[in-house]
Every structure is written in structure tokens, then in C-alpha cells.
mmCIF file of C-alpha atoms in Angstrom:
data_model
loop_
_atom_site.group_PDB
_atom_site.id
_atom_site.type_symbol
_atom_site.label_atom_id
_atom_site.label_comp_id
_atom_site.label_asym_id
_atom_site.label_seq_id
_atom_site.Cartn_x
_atom_site.Cartn_y
_atom_site.Cartn_z
ATOM 1 C CA MET A 1 121.897 154.332 -23.613
ATOM 2 C CA ASN A 2 121.164 153.567 -27.342
ATOM 3 C CA GLU A 3 117.445 153.323 -26.999
ATOM 4 C CA PRO A 4 115.223 153.259 -30.165
ATOM 5 C CA GLY A 5 114.549 156.645 -31.498
ATOM 6 C CA THR A 6 117.291 158.457 -29.660
ATOM 7 C CA ALA A 7 119.822 160.545 -31.718
ATOM 8 C CA GLN A 8 122.501 157.931 -31.421
ATOM 9 C CA TRP A 9 120.115 155.105 -32.470
ATOM 10 C CA ARG A 10 118.896 157.112 -35.452
ATOM 11 C CA ARG A 11 122.416 157.933 -36.638
ATOM 12 C CA THR A 12 123.273 154.158 -36.578
ATOM 13 C CA GLU A 13 120.117 153.324 -38.535
ATOM 14 C CA ALA A 14 120.780 156.120 -41.080
ATOM 15 C CA SER A 15 124.200 154.659 -41.847
ATOM 16 C CA ARG A 16 122.744 151.156 -42.057
ATOM 17 C CA LEU A 17 120.040 152.310 -44.495
ATOM 18 C CA ILE A 18 122.517 154.063 -46.759
ATOM 19 C CA ALA A 19 124.832 150.959 -46.691
ATOM 20 C CA PHE A 20 121.947 148.817 -47.801
ATOM 21 C CA GLY A 21 120.673 151.233 -50.431
ATOM 22 C CA ARG A 22 123.958 151.542 -52.289
ATOM 23 C CA ALA A 23 123.336 148.179 -53.926
ATOM 24 C CA ALA A 24 120.465 149.624 -55.868
ATOM 25 C CA ALA A 25 122.746 151.653 -58.087
ATOM 26 C CA LEU A 26 122.707 150.622 -61.690
ATOM 27 C CA ALA A 27 125.872 150.732 -63.886
ATOM 28 C CA ASP A 28 124.266 153.035 -66.493
ATOM 29 C CA GLY A 29 122.678 155.422 -63.939
ATOM 30 C CA GLY A 30 119.671 155.330 -61.686
ATOM 31 C CA PHE A 31 118.501 152.593 -59.322
ATOM 32 C CA GLY A 32 116.849 149.160 -59.443
ATOM 33 C CA TRP A 33 114.443 147.485 -57.155
ATOM 34 C CA LEU A 34 116.088 145.820 -54.170
ATOM 35 C CA ASP A 35 114.640 142.481 -52.967
ATOM 36 C CA ALA A 36 114.644 141.423 -49.294
ATOM 37 C CA ASN A 37 118.205 140.361 -49.498
ATOM 38 C CA GLY A 38 119.480 143.640 -50.878
ATOM 39 C CA ASP A 39 119.953 142.318 -54.423
ATOM 40 C CA ILE A 40 118.462 144.007 -57.513
ATOM 41 C CA ASP A 41 115.215 142.151 -58.438
ATOM 42 C CA GLU A 42 115.678 141.589 -62.214
ATOM 43 C CA THR A 43 112.031 140.819 -62.582
ATOM 44 C CA HIS A 44 110.918 144.110 -61.310
ATOM 45 C CA ALA A 45 110.646 147.474 -63.270
ATOM 46 C CA CYS A 46 112.322 150.637 -62.160
ATOM 47 C CA PRO A 47 109.707 153.234 -61.392
ATOM 48 C CA LEU A 48 110.385 157.016 -61.807
ATOM 49 C CA TYR A 49 109.168 157.690 -58.249
ATOM 50 C CA LEU A 50 111.663 155.237 -56.759
ATOM 51 C CA ASN A 51 114.603 156.656 -58.710
ATOM 52 C CA SER A 52 113.647 160.179 -57.576
ATOM 53 C CA ARG A 53 113.245 159.025 -54.012
ATOM 54 C CA MET A 54 116.614 157.428 -53.924
ATOM 55 C CA THR A 55 118.231 160.452 -55.582
ATOM 56 C CA TYR A 56 116.667 162.642 -52.744
ATOM 57 C CA VAL A 57 117.866 160.283 -50.045
ATOM 58 C CA PHE A 58 121.436 160.180 -51.425
ATOM 59 C CA ALA A 59 121.424 164.012 -51.749
ATOM 60 C CA LEU A 60 120.673 164.279 -48.010
ATOM 61 C CA ALA A 61 123.164 161.605 -47.289
ATOM 62 C CA HIS A 62 125.807 163.689 -49.158
ATOM 63 C CA LEU A 63 124.870 166.675 -46.981
ATOM 64 C CA LYS A 64 125.375 164.393 -43.964
ATOM 65 C CA GLY A 65 128.830 163.523 -45.151
ATOM 66 C CA GLU A 66 128.323 159.911 -46.347
ATOM 67 C CA PRO A 67 131.189 159.038 -48.651
ATOM 68 C CA GLY A 68 130.055 158.363 -52.286
ATOM 69 C CA ALA A 69 126.538 159.705 -51.739
ATOM 70 C CA GLU A 70 127.252 162.692 -54.116
ATOM 71 C CA SER A 71 127.954 160.293 -56.989
ATOM 72 C CA LEU A 72 124.924 158.228 -56.262
ATOM 73 C CA ALA A 73 122.629 161.277 -56.238
ATOM 74 C CA ALA A 74 124.241 162.454 -59.523
ATOM 75 C CA SER A 75 123.515 159.002 -60.974
ATOM 76 C CA GLY A 76 119.874 159.388 -60.192
ATOM 77 C CA LEU A 77 119.786 162.759 -61.844
ATOM 78 C CA HIS A 78 121.648 161.371 -64.861
ATOM 79 C CA ALA A 79 118.959 158.688 -65.103
ATOM 80 C CA LEU A 80 116.210 161.302 -65.383
ATOM 81 C CA VAL A 81 117.782 162.458 -68.674
ATOM 82 C CA SER A 82 119.159 159.055 -70.041
ATOM 83 C CA ARG A 83 116.358 156.703 -68.948
ATOM 84 C CA TYR A 84 113.144 158.445 -67.996
ATOM 85 C CA ALA A 85 112.869 161.579 -70.057
ATOM 86 C CA ASP A 86 110.373 161.946 -72.845
ATOM 87 C CA HIS A 87 112.443 164.080 -75.175
ATOM 88 C CA GLU A 88 109.521 164.377 -77.648
ATOM 89 C CA ASN A 89 106.606 165.340 -75.406
ATOM 90 C CA GLY A 90 108.348 166.526 -72.224
ATOM 91 C CA GLY A 91 108.124 165.153 -68.708
ATOM 92 C CA TRP A 92 109.320 161.798 -67.548
ATOM 93 C CA PHE A 93 107.857 158.242 -68.125
ATOM 94 C CA SER A 94 106.465 156.375 -65.151
ATOM 95 C CA SER A 95 108.557 153.333 -65.415
ATOM 96 C CA VAL A 96 111.434 151.587 -67.397
ATOM 97 C CA ASP A 97 113.024 148.193 -67.184
ATOM 98 C CA LEU A 98 116.620 147.465 -66.272
ATOM 99 C CA SER A 99 117.628 147.919 -69.914
ATOM 100 C CA GLY A 100 116.059 151.396 -69.956
ATOM 101 C CA GLN A 101 113.028 150.375 -72.186
ATOM 102 C CA VAL A 102 109.844 152.235 -71.279
ATOM 103 C CA VAL A 103 107.302 149.867 -69.602
ATOM 104 C CA ASP A 104 104.875 152.630 -68.470
ATOM 105 C CA ASP A 105 104.648 155.834 -70.518
ATOM 106 C CA THR A 106 102.069 157.585 -68.460
ATOM 107 C CA LYS A 107 102.927 160.915 -66.824
ATOM 108 C CA THR A 108 101.832 161.017 -63.225
ATOM 109 C CA ASN A 109 101.867 163.886 -60.719
ATOM 110 C CA TYR A 110 102.916 161.436 -58.005
ATOM 111 C CA ALA A 111 106.181 160.635 -59.743
ATOM 112 C CA HIS A 112 106.784 164.093 -60.919
ATOM 113 C CA ALA A 113 106.273 165.483 -57.395
ATOM 114 C CA HIS A 114 109.056 163.200 -56.184
ATOM 115 C CA THR A 115 111.256 164.292 -59.123
ATOM 116 C CA LEU A 116 110.704 167.891 -58.058
ATOM 117 C CA LEU A 117 111.665 167.041 -54.468
ATOM 118 C CA ALA A 118 114.806 165.272 -55.632
ATOM 119 C CA ALA A 119 115.934 167.998 -57.954
ATOM 120 C CA ALA A 120 115.355 170.733 -55.440
ATOM 121 C CA SER A 121 117.141 168.814 -52.716
ATOM 122 C CA ALA A 122 120.062 168.104 -55.096
ATOM 123 C CA VAL A 123 120.346 171.732 -55.867
ATOM 124 C CA ALA A 124 120.611 172.497 -52.110
ATOM 125 C CA ALA A 125 123.161 169.647 -51.833
ATOM 126 C CA GLY A 126 125.344 171.067 -54.731
ATOM 127 C CA ILE A 127 124.907 167.902 -56.922
ATOM 128 C CA PRO A 128 126.095 168.656 -60.559
ATOM 129 C CA SER A 129 123.407 168.964 -63.094
ATOM 130 C CA ALA A 130 120.761 169.553 -60.309
ATOM 131 C CA ASN A 131 119.913 172.956 -61.580
ATOM 132 C CA ALA A 132 118.842 171.624 -65.006
ATOM 133 C CA ALA A 133 116.844 168.920 -63.454
ATOM 134 C CA LEU A 134 115.077 171.436 -61.209
ATOM 135 C CA ALA A 135 114.272 173.767 -64.108
ATOM 136 C CA ALA A 136 112.763 170.916 -66.063
ATOM 137 C CA ALA A 137 110.717 169.671 -63.106
ATOM 138 C CA THR A 138 109.297 173.098 -62.216
ATOM 139 C CA ALA A 139 108.534 173.806 -65.999
ATOM 140 C CA THR A 140 106.782 170.387 -66.456
ATOM 141 C CA ILE A 141 104.726 170.807 -63.238
ATOM 142 C CA GLU A 142 103.676 174.405 -64.017
ATOM 143 C CA ARG A 143 102.716 173.532 -67.480
ATOM 144 C CA ARG A 144 101.098 170.155 -67.105
ATOM 145 C CA PHE A 145 100.135 169.356 -63.434
ATOM 146 C CA TRP A 146 99.468 172.383 -61.517
ATOM 147 C CA SER A 147 95.919 173.856 -61.942
ATOM 148 C CA ASP A 148 95.263 177.459 -60.742
ATOM 149 C CA ALA A 149 91.556 176.853 -61.386
ATOM 150 C CA GLU A 150 91.377 174.006 -58.963
ATOM 151 C CA GLY A 151 94.093 175.078 -56.526
ATOM 152 C CA CYS A 152 95.567 171.653 -56.634
ATOM 153 C CA ALA A 153 97.641 169.345 -58.809
ATOM 154 C CA LEU A 154 96.062 167.211 -61.684
ATOM 155 C CA GLU A 155 96.699 163.543 -61.389
ATOM 156 C CA SER A 156 97.931 161.945 -64.642
ATOM 157 C CA TRP A 157 98.222 162.210 -68.402
ATOM 158 C CA ASN A 158 98.928 159.847 -71.240
ATOM 159 C CA ALA A 159 102.343 160.003 -72.837
ATOM 160 C CA ASP A 160 101.762 163.045 -75.118
ATOM 161 C CA PHE A 161 99.699 165.062 -72.652
ATOM 162 C CA THR A 162 96.534 164.849 -74.657
ATOM 163 C CA GLU A 163 94.323 162.786 -72.279
ATOM 164 C CA LEU A 164 93.939 163.782 -68.683
ATOM 165 C CA GLU A 165 92.791 161.148 -66.230
ATOM 166 C CA PRO A 166 89.308 162.072 -64.833
ATOM 167 C CA TYR A 167 90.558 161.411 -61.288
ATOM 168 C CA ARG A 168 92.065 163.530 -58.525
ATOM 169 C CA GLY A 169 94.054 162.053 -55.689
ATOM 170 C CA ALA A 170 94.956 163.133 -52.258
ATOM 171 C CA ASN A 171 98.051 161.106 -52.145
ATOM 172 C CA SER A 172 99.809 162.756 -55.111
ATOM 173 C CA ASN A 173 98.742 166.199 -53.950
ATOM 174 C CA MET A 174 100.132 165.445 -50.436
ATOM 175 C CA HIS A 175 103.460 164.643 -52.009
ATOM 176 C CA SER A 176 103.153 167.881 -54.036
ATOM 177 C CA VAL A 177 102.951 169.770 -50.757
ATOM 178 C CA GLU A 178 106.277 168.235 -49.706
ATOM 179 C CA ALA A 179 107.852 168.970 -53.034
ATOM 180 C CA TYR A 180 106.457 172.387 -53.302
ATOM 181 C CA LEU A 181 107.821 173.374 -49.848
ATOM 182 C CA ALA A 182 111.316 172.110 -50.871
ATOM 183 C CA ALA A 183 111.146 173.954 -54.221
ATOM 184 C CA GLY A 184 110.071 177.225 -52.522
ATOM 185 C CA ASP A 185 112.955 176.892 -50.028
ATOM 186 C CA VAL A 186 115.542 176.360 -52.873
ATOM 187 C CA THR A 187 114.205 178.799 -55.399
ATOM 188 C CA ARG A 188 112.883 181.356 -53.003
ATOM 189 C CA ASP A 189 109.947 181.775 -55.206
ATOM 190 C CA PRO A 190 106.963 182.312 -52.833
ATOM 191 C CA VAL A 191 104.582 180.741 -55.324
ATOM 192 C CA TRP A 192 105.512 177.252 -54.386
ATOM 193 C CA HIS A 193 104.612 177.810 -50.785
ATOM 194 C CA VAL A 194 101.297 179.494 -51.825
ATOM 195 C CA ARG A 195 100.438 176.385 -53.922
ATOM 196 C CA ALA A 196 101.367 174.037 -50.992
ATOM 197 C CA ALA A 197 98.948 176.045 -48.754
ATOM 198 C CA SER A 198 96.148 175.951 -51.376
ATOM 199 C CA ILE A 199 96.361 172.205 -51.605
ATOM 200 C CA ALA A 200 96.375 171.741 -47.818
ATOM 201 C CA ASP A 201 93.357 174.168 -47.524
ATOM 202 C CA ARG A 202 91.239 172.280 -50.049
ATOM 203 C CA LEU A 203 92.040 168.658 -48.823
ATOM 204 C CA ILE A 204 92.428 169.087 -45.139
ATOM 205 C CA ASN A 205 90.581 172.213 -44.028
ATOM 206 C CA GLY A 206 87.931 171.636 -46.674
ATOM 207 C CA GLN A 207 87.642 167.841 -46.830
ATOM 208 C CA ALA A 208 89.231 166.063 -43.928
ATOM 209 C CA ARG A 209 87.533 168.441 -41.397
ATOM 210 C CA GLY A 210 84.131 167.444 -42.773
ATOM 211 C CA HIS A 211 84.937 163.749 -42.685
ATOM 212 C CA SER A 212 85.762 163.329 -38.929
ATOM 213 C CA TRP A 213 89.439 164.214 -39.713
ATOM 214 C CA ARG A 214 89.847 161.228 -42.021
ATOM 215 C CA VAL A 215 91.318 162.233 -45.403
ATOM 216 C CA PRO A 216 89.140 161.183 -48.501
ATOM 217 C CA GLU A 217 91.730 159.856 -50.778
ATOM 218 C CA HIS A 218 89.824 159.690 -54.056
ATOM 219 C CA TYR A 219 87.905 162.247 -56.169
ATOM 220 C CA ASP A 220 86.387 162.734 -59.621
ATOM 221 C CA GLU A 221 87.543 165.606 -61.933
ATOM 222 C CA ASN A 222 85.258 168.050 -59.998
ATOM 223 C CA TRP A 223 86.747 167.144 -56.621
ATOM 224 C CA LYS A 224 83.676 165.254 -55.461
ATOM 225 C CA PRO A 225 84.766 162.306 -53.181
ATOM 226 C CA ARG A 226 84.607 158.795 -54.513
ATOM 227 C CA PRO A 227 84.133 156.673 -51.439
ATOM 228 C CA ASP A 228 83.846 153.390 -53.345
ATOM 229 C CA TYR A 229 86.900 153.871 -55.443
ATOM 230 C CA ASN A 230 88.906 150.594 -55.721
ATOM 231 C CA LEU A 231 86.398 148.685 -53.668
ATOM 232 C CA ASP A 232 87.627 145.623 -55.755
ATOM 233 C CA ARG A 233 91.373 146.561 -55.171
ATOM 234 C CA ARG A 234 91.393 147.283 -51.471
ATOM 235 C CA ASP A 235 95.124 146.851 -50.899
ATOM 236 C CA ASP A 236 96.272 148.814 -53.930
ATOM 237 C CA THR A 237 99.767 150.203 -53.205
ATOM 238 C CA PHE A 238 98.988 153.823 -54.108
ATOM 239 C CA ARG A 239 95.231 154.041 -54.349
ATOM 240 C CA PRO A 240 93.756 151.729 -51.777
ATOM 241 C CA TYR A 241 90.132 151.716 -51.060
ATOM 242 C CA GLY A 242 89.034 153.632 -47.922
ATOM 243 C CA THR A 243 91.274 156.043 -46.026
ATOM 244 C CA THR A 244 94.843 155.707 -45.044
ATOM 245 C CA PRO A 245 95.869 156.566 -41.564
ATOM 246 C CA GLY A 246 99.469 156.762 -42.665
ATOM 247 C CA HIS A 247 98.641 159.649 -44.910
ATOM 248 C CA SER A 248 96.953 161.425 -41.977
ATOM 249 C CA PHE A 249 100.173 161.145 -40.037
ATOM 250 C CA GLU A 250 102.085 162.406 -43.009
ATOM 251 C CA TRP A 251 99.674 165.258 -43.547
ATOM 252 C CA ALA A 252 100.038 166.266 -39.855
ATOM 253 C CA ARG A 253 103.864 166.547 -40.257
ATOM 254 C CA LEU A 254 103.501 168.447 -43.556
ATOM 255 C CA LEU A 255 100.905 170.918 -42.058
ATOM 256 C CA LEU A 256 103.339 171.778 -39.234
ATOM 257 C CA SER A 257 106.116 172.284 -41.692
ATOM 258 C CA LEU A 258 103.793 174.596 -43.787
ATOM 259 C CA GLU A 259 102.867 176.508 -40.563
ATOM 260 C CA ALA A 260 106.532 177.023 -39.687
ATOM 261 C CA ALA A 261 107.284 178.234 -43.174
ATOM 262 C CA GLN A 262 104.771 180.988 -43.015
ATOM 263 C CA ALA A 263 105.280 184.444 -41.502
ATOM 264 C CA ALA A 264 101.611 184.622 -40.437
ATOM 265 C CA PRO A 265 100.255 181.011 -40.425
ATOM 266 C CA GLU A 266 96.574 180.315 -40.060
ATOM 267 C CA ALA A 267 95.486 178.834 -36.750
ATOM 268 C CA TRP A 268 93.775 175.834 -38.433
ATOM 269 C CA LEU A 269 97.049 174.311 -39.376
ATOM 270 C CA LEU A 270 97.853 173.143 -35.807
ATOM 271 C CA GLU A 271 94.351 172.321 -35.094
ATOM 272 C CA ALA A 272 94.157 170.058 -38.070
ATOM 273 C CA ALA A 273 97.532 168.435 -37.507
ATOM 274 C CA THR A 274 96.495 167.567 -33.927
ATOM 275 C CA ALA A 275 93.045 166.197 -34.944
ATOM 276 C CA LEU A 276 94.537 164.146 -37.992
ATOM 277 C CA PHE A 277 97.101 162.694 -35.540
ATOM 278 C CA ASP A 278 94.568 161.681 -32.995
ATOM 279 C CA MET A 279 92.035 160.145 -35.427
ATOM 280 C CA ALA A 280 94.898 158.265 -37.280
ATOM 281 C CA GLY A 281 96.204 156.878 -34.030
ATOM 282 C CA ALA A 282 92.818 155.627 -32.921
ATOM 283 C CA ASP A 283 92.114 154.133 -36.400
ATOM 284 C CA ALA A 284 95.397 152.542 -36.984
ATOM 285 C CA TRP A 285 97.090 151.183 -33.898
ATOM 286 C CA SER A 286 96.599 147.642 -32.494
ATOM 287 C CA ARG A 287 93.217 147.190 -34.048
ATOM 288 C CA ASP A 288 93.271 143.375 -34.286
ATOM 289 C CA GLY A 289 95.155 142.294 -31.090
ATOM 290 C CA HIS A 290 98.607 142.796 -32.569
ATOM 291 C CA PRO A 291 100.890 145.874 -32.251
ATOM 292 C CA GLY A 292 101.642 148.201 -35.189
ATOM 293 C CA PRO A 293 99.570 150.538 -37.456
ATOM 294 C CA ILE A 294 97.250 148.930 -40.037
ATOM 295 C CA TYR A 295 97.194 150.037 -43.677
ATOM 296 C CA THR A 296 93.639 151.268 -44.239
ATOM 297 C CA VAL A 297 90.141 151.751 -42.768
ATOM 298 C CA ASP A 298 86.850 152.584 -44.221
ATOM 299 C CA ALA A 299 84.964 155.929 -43.819
ATOM 300 C CA ASP A 300 83.836 154.947 -40.397
ATOM 301 C CA GLY A 301 87.241 153.873 -39.194
ATOM 302 C CA GLN A 302 86.623 150.206 -39.392
ATOM 303 C CA PRO A 303 89.659 148.182 -40.391
ATOM 304 C CA VAL A 304 89.903 147.126 -44.086
ATOM 305 C CA VAL A 305 93.487 146.036 -44.843
ATOM 306 C CA THR A 306 95.408 145.035 -41.667
ATOM 307 C CA THR A 307 98.799 144.559 -43.267
ATOM 308 C CA ARG A 308 101.458 146.611 -41.414
ATOM 309 C CA LEU A 309 103.598 148.847 -43.729
ATOM 310 C CA HIS A 310 106.830 150.395 -42.623
ATOM 311 C CA TRP A 311 106.064 153.739 -44.076
ATOM 312 C CA VAL A 312 102.983 154.105 -41.937
ATOM 313 C CA ALA A 313 105.090 153.605 -38.793
ATOM 314 C CA CYS A 314 107.596 156.027 -40.076
ATOM 315 C CA GLU A 315 105.081 158.755 -40.637
ATOM 316 C CA ALA A 316 103.610 158.135 -37.266
ATOM 317 C CA VAL A 317 106.742 158.665 -35.350
ATOM 318 C CA LEU A 318 107.468 161.793 -37.384
ATOM 319 C CA ALA A 319 104.121 163.263 -36.808
ATOM 320 C CA ALA A 320 104.463 162.512 -32.984
ATOM 321 C CA ASP A 321 107.909 164.098 -32.892
ATOM 322 C CA ALA A 322 106.761 167.224 -34.824
ATOM 323 C CA LEU A 323 103.738 167.687 -32.616
ATOM 324 C CA HIS A 324 105.813 167.241 -29.445
ATOM 325 C CA ARG A 325 108.290 169.933 -30.700
ATOM 326 C CA ARG A 326 105.537 172.303 -31.752
ATOM 327 C CA THR A 327 103.328 171.968 -28.660
ATOM 328 C CA GLY A 328 105.511 170.623 -25.920
ATOM 329 C CA GLU A 329 102.827 168.106 -24.959
ATOM 330 C CA GLU A 330 104.348 164.970 -23.486
ATOM 331 C CA ARG A 331 101.639 162.677 -24.955
ATOM 332 C CA PHE A 332 103.159 163.113 -28.320
ATOM 333 C CA ALA A 333 106.702 162.241 -27.098
ATOM 334 C CA ALA A 334 105.311 159.224 -25.253
ATOM 335 C CA ALA A 335 103.675 157.924 -28.441
ATOM 336 C CA ALA A 336 106.873 158.416 -30.331
ATOM 337 C CA THR A 337 108.836 156.577 -27.850
ATOM 338 C CA ARG A 338 106.342 153.629 -27.814
ATOM 339 C CA TRP A 339 106.251 153.528 -31.661
ATOM 340 C CA TRP A 340 110.015 153.707 -32.003
ATOM 341 C CA GLY A 341 110.121 150.570 -29.827
ATOM 342 C CA GLU A 342 107.748 148.783 -32.179
ATOM 343 C CA ILE A 343 109.756 149.871 -35.169
ATOM 344 C CA ASN A 344 112.959 148.535 -33.692
ATOM 345 C CA ARG A 345 111.389 145.251 -32.553
ATOM 346 C CA PHE A 346 109.413 144.429 -35.732
ATOM 347 C CA PHE A 347 110.424 146.525 -38.751
ATOM 348 C CA VAL A 348 114.196 146.903 -38.404
ATOM 349 C CA ASP A 349 116.059 143.941 -40.007
ATOM 350 C CA GLY A 350 119.178 143.776 -37.972
ATOM 351 C CA GLN A 351 120.542 140.793 -39.827
ATOM 352 C CA GLY A 352 119.594 141.351 -43.390
ATOM 353 C CA GLY A 353 119.734 145.103 -43.447
ATOM 354 C CA SER A 354 117.286 148.002 -43.963
ATOM 355 C CA TRP A 355 113.715 147.644 -42.662
ATOM 356 C CA TRP A 356 110.956 145.184 -43.534
ATOM 357 C CA HIS A 357 108.667 147.114 -45.863
ATOM 358 C CA GLU A 358 105.553 145.009 -44.929
ATOM 359 C CA LEU A 359 104.503 142.832 -42.055
ATOM 360 C CA THR A 360 101.571 140.483 -41.891
ATOM 361 C CA PRO A 361 98.991 141.054 -39.132
ATOM 362 C CA ASP A 362 100.942 138.786 -36.811
ATOM 363 C CA MET A 363 103.982 141.040 -37.311
ATOM 364 C CA THR A 364 106.100 138.690 -39.474
ATOM 365 C CA PRO A 365 107.484 139.775 -42.908
ATOM 366 C CA GLY A 366 105.031 139.728 -45.699
ATOM 367 C CA ALA A 367 104.789 140.790 -49.399
ATOM 368 C CA SER A 368 101.181 141.036 -50.393
ATOM 369 C CA THR A 369 101.418 144.819 -51.107
ATOM 370 C CA TRP A 370 105.165 145.504 -51.160
ATOM 371 C CA SER A 371 107.839 143.163 -52.425
ATOM 372 C CA GLY A 372 111.433 143.393 -51.158
ATOM 373 C CA LYS A 373 113.063 146.475 -49.626
ATOM 374 C CA PRO A 374 113.355 148.945 -52.531
ATOM 375 C CA ASP A 375 112.733 152.228 -50.692
ATOM 376 C CA LEU A 376 114.907 154.251 -48.322
ATOM 377 C CA TYR A 377 112.760 157.419 -48.404
ATOM 378 C CA HIS A 378 110.407 156.941 -45.530
ATOM 379 C CA ALA A 379 112.828 155.215 -43.169
ATOM 380 C CA TYR A 380 115.738 157.606 -43.888
ATOM 381 C CA GLN A 381 113.348 160.648 -43.268
ATOM 382 C CA ALA A 382 112.187 158.991 -40.089
ATOM 383 C CA VAL A 383 115.719 158.856 -38.694
ATOM 384 C CA LEU A 384 116.783 162.191 -40.079
ATOM 385 C CA LEU A 385 113.972 164.657 -39.576
ATOM 386 C CA PRO A 386 113.723 164.642 -35.718
ATOM 387 C CA SER A 387 117.169 166.332 -35.763
ATOM 388 C CA LEU A 388 116.067 169.054 -38.147
ATOM 389 C CA PRO A 389 113.806 172.099 -37.726
ATOM 390 C CA LEU A 390 110.239 171.934 -39.034
ATOM 391 C CA SER A 391 111.186 174.496 -41.548
ATOM 392 C CA PRO A 392 112.993 174.807 -43.999
ATOM 393 C CA THR A 393 112.814 171.399 -45.621
ATOM 394 C CA ALA A 394 115.519 168.820 -45.072
ATOM 395 C CA ALA A 395 118.142 169.553 -47.706
ATOM 396 C CA THR A 396 118.036 173.335 -47.224
ATOM 397 C CA ALA A 397 118.248 172.884 -43.460
ATOM 398 C CA LEU A 398 121.192 170.629 -43.864
ATOM 399 C CA ALA A 399 122.972 172.837 -46.353
ATOM 400 C CA ARG A 400 122.798 175.805 -43.954
ATOM 401 C CA VAL A 401 124.616 173.736 -41.300
ATOM 402 C CA SER A 402 127.198 172.203 -43.497
ATOM 403 C CA PRO A 403 127.126 173.436 -47.168
ATOM 404 C CA ALA A 404 128.028 170.849 -49.677
#
């Protein structure tokens, strides 16, 4: 039977997601922001992180044999040079409009981490020009974002890299872990896995452990937690107030990938992955009489923003799947089965295509935090990763099975 979450169901969803996402391609390269109907939203800018995420997804789709995915991934790489690159100061601008004019010239670790992930994955997929993109991404991150002194990544700079933001973020560092694992797999340079382990040790073993296995998201430049950060912007898309259970699920998955990538992993990785998963599940699910995972809670686990975002559900099922495969405990498989059912019932848009990115607390489509359906990244990983090993990362694993 084609039950939600089964291999057959996930293959069907993967094809549907790719079919929907093709419409985001721009004539001059890169990707636009798709609205709920799958049309490019001409009022919305084109952020670098989204271009890189779509490039990453189409690189994976090419490895899966999707026709035309190679050219779409190549288009995303071309946009890095033609639309986003700062040829004077280095790195990539955060956002451009549909005409290619820069609308946000800051340089952020969050977007650069996704660009590293895309470039590394495109190299594994054999996409033309990917090696140049990977060389540029690794050089920029090593020069501007990675801090040996802090053992983590810096957050953001102004356009010419003269002003460093006095903020450190768990979110962008979490995505650095993902990107560094991919870069290490592709380049075979062990420094990237070492850096990923350093970030995880500081933010999870050093911070989340001491905060009841909730991840403090916001810090000052000395890595002192800022629990009141964005108190007046509680539903911020990338830096919401409080703590984010979806990130705890995501961290749990990444810790297991980090463990699987190491010859002699530390015991705390599995311990932490399990604890993060359990706390996030208790904090997030069905807190207000409705199904689905809420967006944020405060330091004591009390609900703050009860909007349901698709990416939180995606990371929850991936964490459950990874923990089940790692431990064999049936409680994780049962959680994944239950949550796949909710994803299929509430988030999958069987008529309009793709998945609803946001639901209101009563589980109907909303747009207070996310507009449209611009992003394939979380949903495509959700339907792909359960069929791949915990290590190496997705593109390298797929390339070993069926080289591009």
C-alpha cells in the first residue's frame, strides 16, 4: 500500500516537488520566489539562500535521474556569478530582485553556508562549473566566516567585510554543520568535519545540555546567550524569539550524521540527539488542541508562536527516521509514521502542488511567516534522506550509487 512515508509514497512526492519547483527557474539564471499557485511572485526578492537551496535540490534530482535537473542546477550556479557575486569585495550579496539588482548587500553566514552546500553537492553531481563555485565558497568561508578562535562561524558582515555584526546565531551555525559535512565528503579535506564537530560541541554539548536540551538560538559576540533577543519580533522567519523545536529535530539528525562520519565518535552525540528529539517532541506537538508541531517556545517550553511550518514537520520525521535506524527503537518509527500521516493530511497540497509552507493553528493554510511555496529544500530532503545512509551526505551517497 502507498501509505504516507513509505518508499513508494516518498518517490511520488519527490517527483511532484520537482515538477512544481521547475517553474521557479528564471530566464537569465537562478530562481524566483514561487507563490502558492506555483507562479513567480514578482513582488518578492530572490534571496541567495533560496537560489542555493534550489541549486542543491536540483543537483540531487539530477543524481536521481530527473530529466532537465542538471540544467536547472547549472542555472543556479550561473546565477551565483551573474546575479549574486560581489566581484569587488568577494562573497555573495544576500538578495537581488528579478532584474538582478541588489536589494540586500549584506554578507551572511546563513546564505553562504547554503551556497557551500549547493556547490559541494553540485560537484558530486558532476554539474559544470561546480568546482569553481566550490572553490569560491570554501575560500570565502575560510577567510570571512569561520573563526578558529571561537570554534564556530561568524554571523554576518556589511558589503565590504569591514563591519562584523555583534551577534552569533545557532541557526546559521547549524546549517554550517550540514554544509561542512558535505564539503568534507566532496573535498576529502578532514578540516571540514573537524569544524562541524567543533560547532556541535559548543552549541549542543556546551549550550543545549545546560538548557534542558533546548537550543539557545541567539548570542552576543562573546557567545553569551541572549534570551530576550527579538522579543518584539516573536515570529521572525530566521531569528524568532525563544527556542525553535524544529531546529532541535534538525540538530538531532545532523548529530547522527556527524557521528556516522567519524571513525571514533564521541558518545555524547547519540545521547544529545535522543534528548533533543524527546524535548522537541514534548515542546512542539499538539500543544493547543490541534495536531502538528508549533514554531517556537520560550526557555521553559511554553508555546510562543503556534503557527505550523512545514519545515518543522520535515525535520521531525527525518530525526525520527534517523534515530530509528541508529537505535532500532520502535518508538522512533512510530513517531515517524504518525507524523508522516499528519504531513500527508495537512501539508501536502495534492491539488495545487508542493506542500503548504505554513498552516494556522487550526491547520488551514496561512502566510503570516512564510508567503507562497518557494522552497523545496526541506520537503525534498524529507522524502529523499530516509533512503540514504546517515553518512556520507546526500549528493555523495547518491553519486556512489549512480554517478552523474
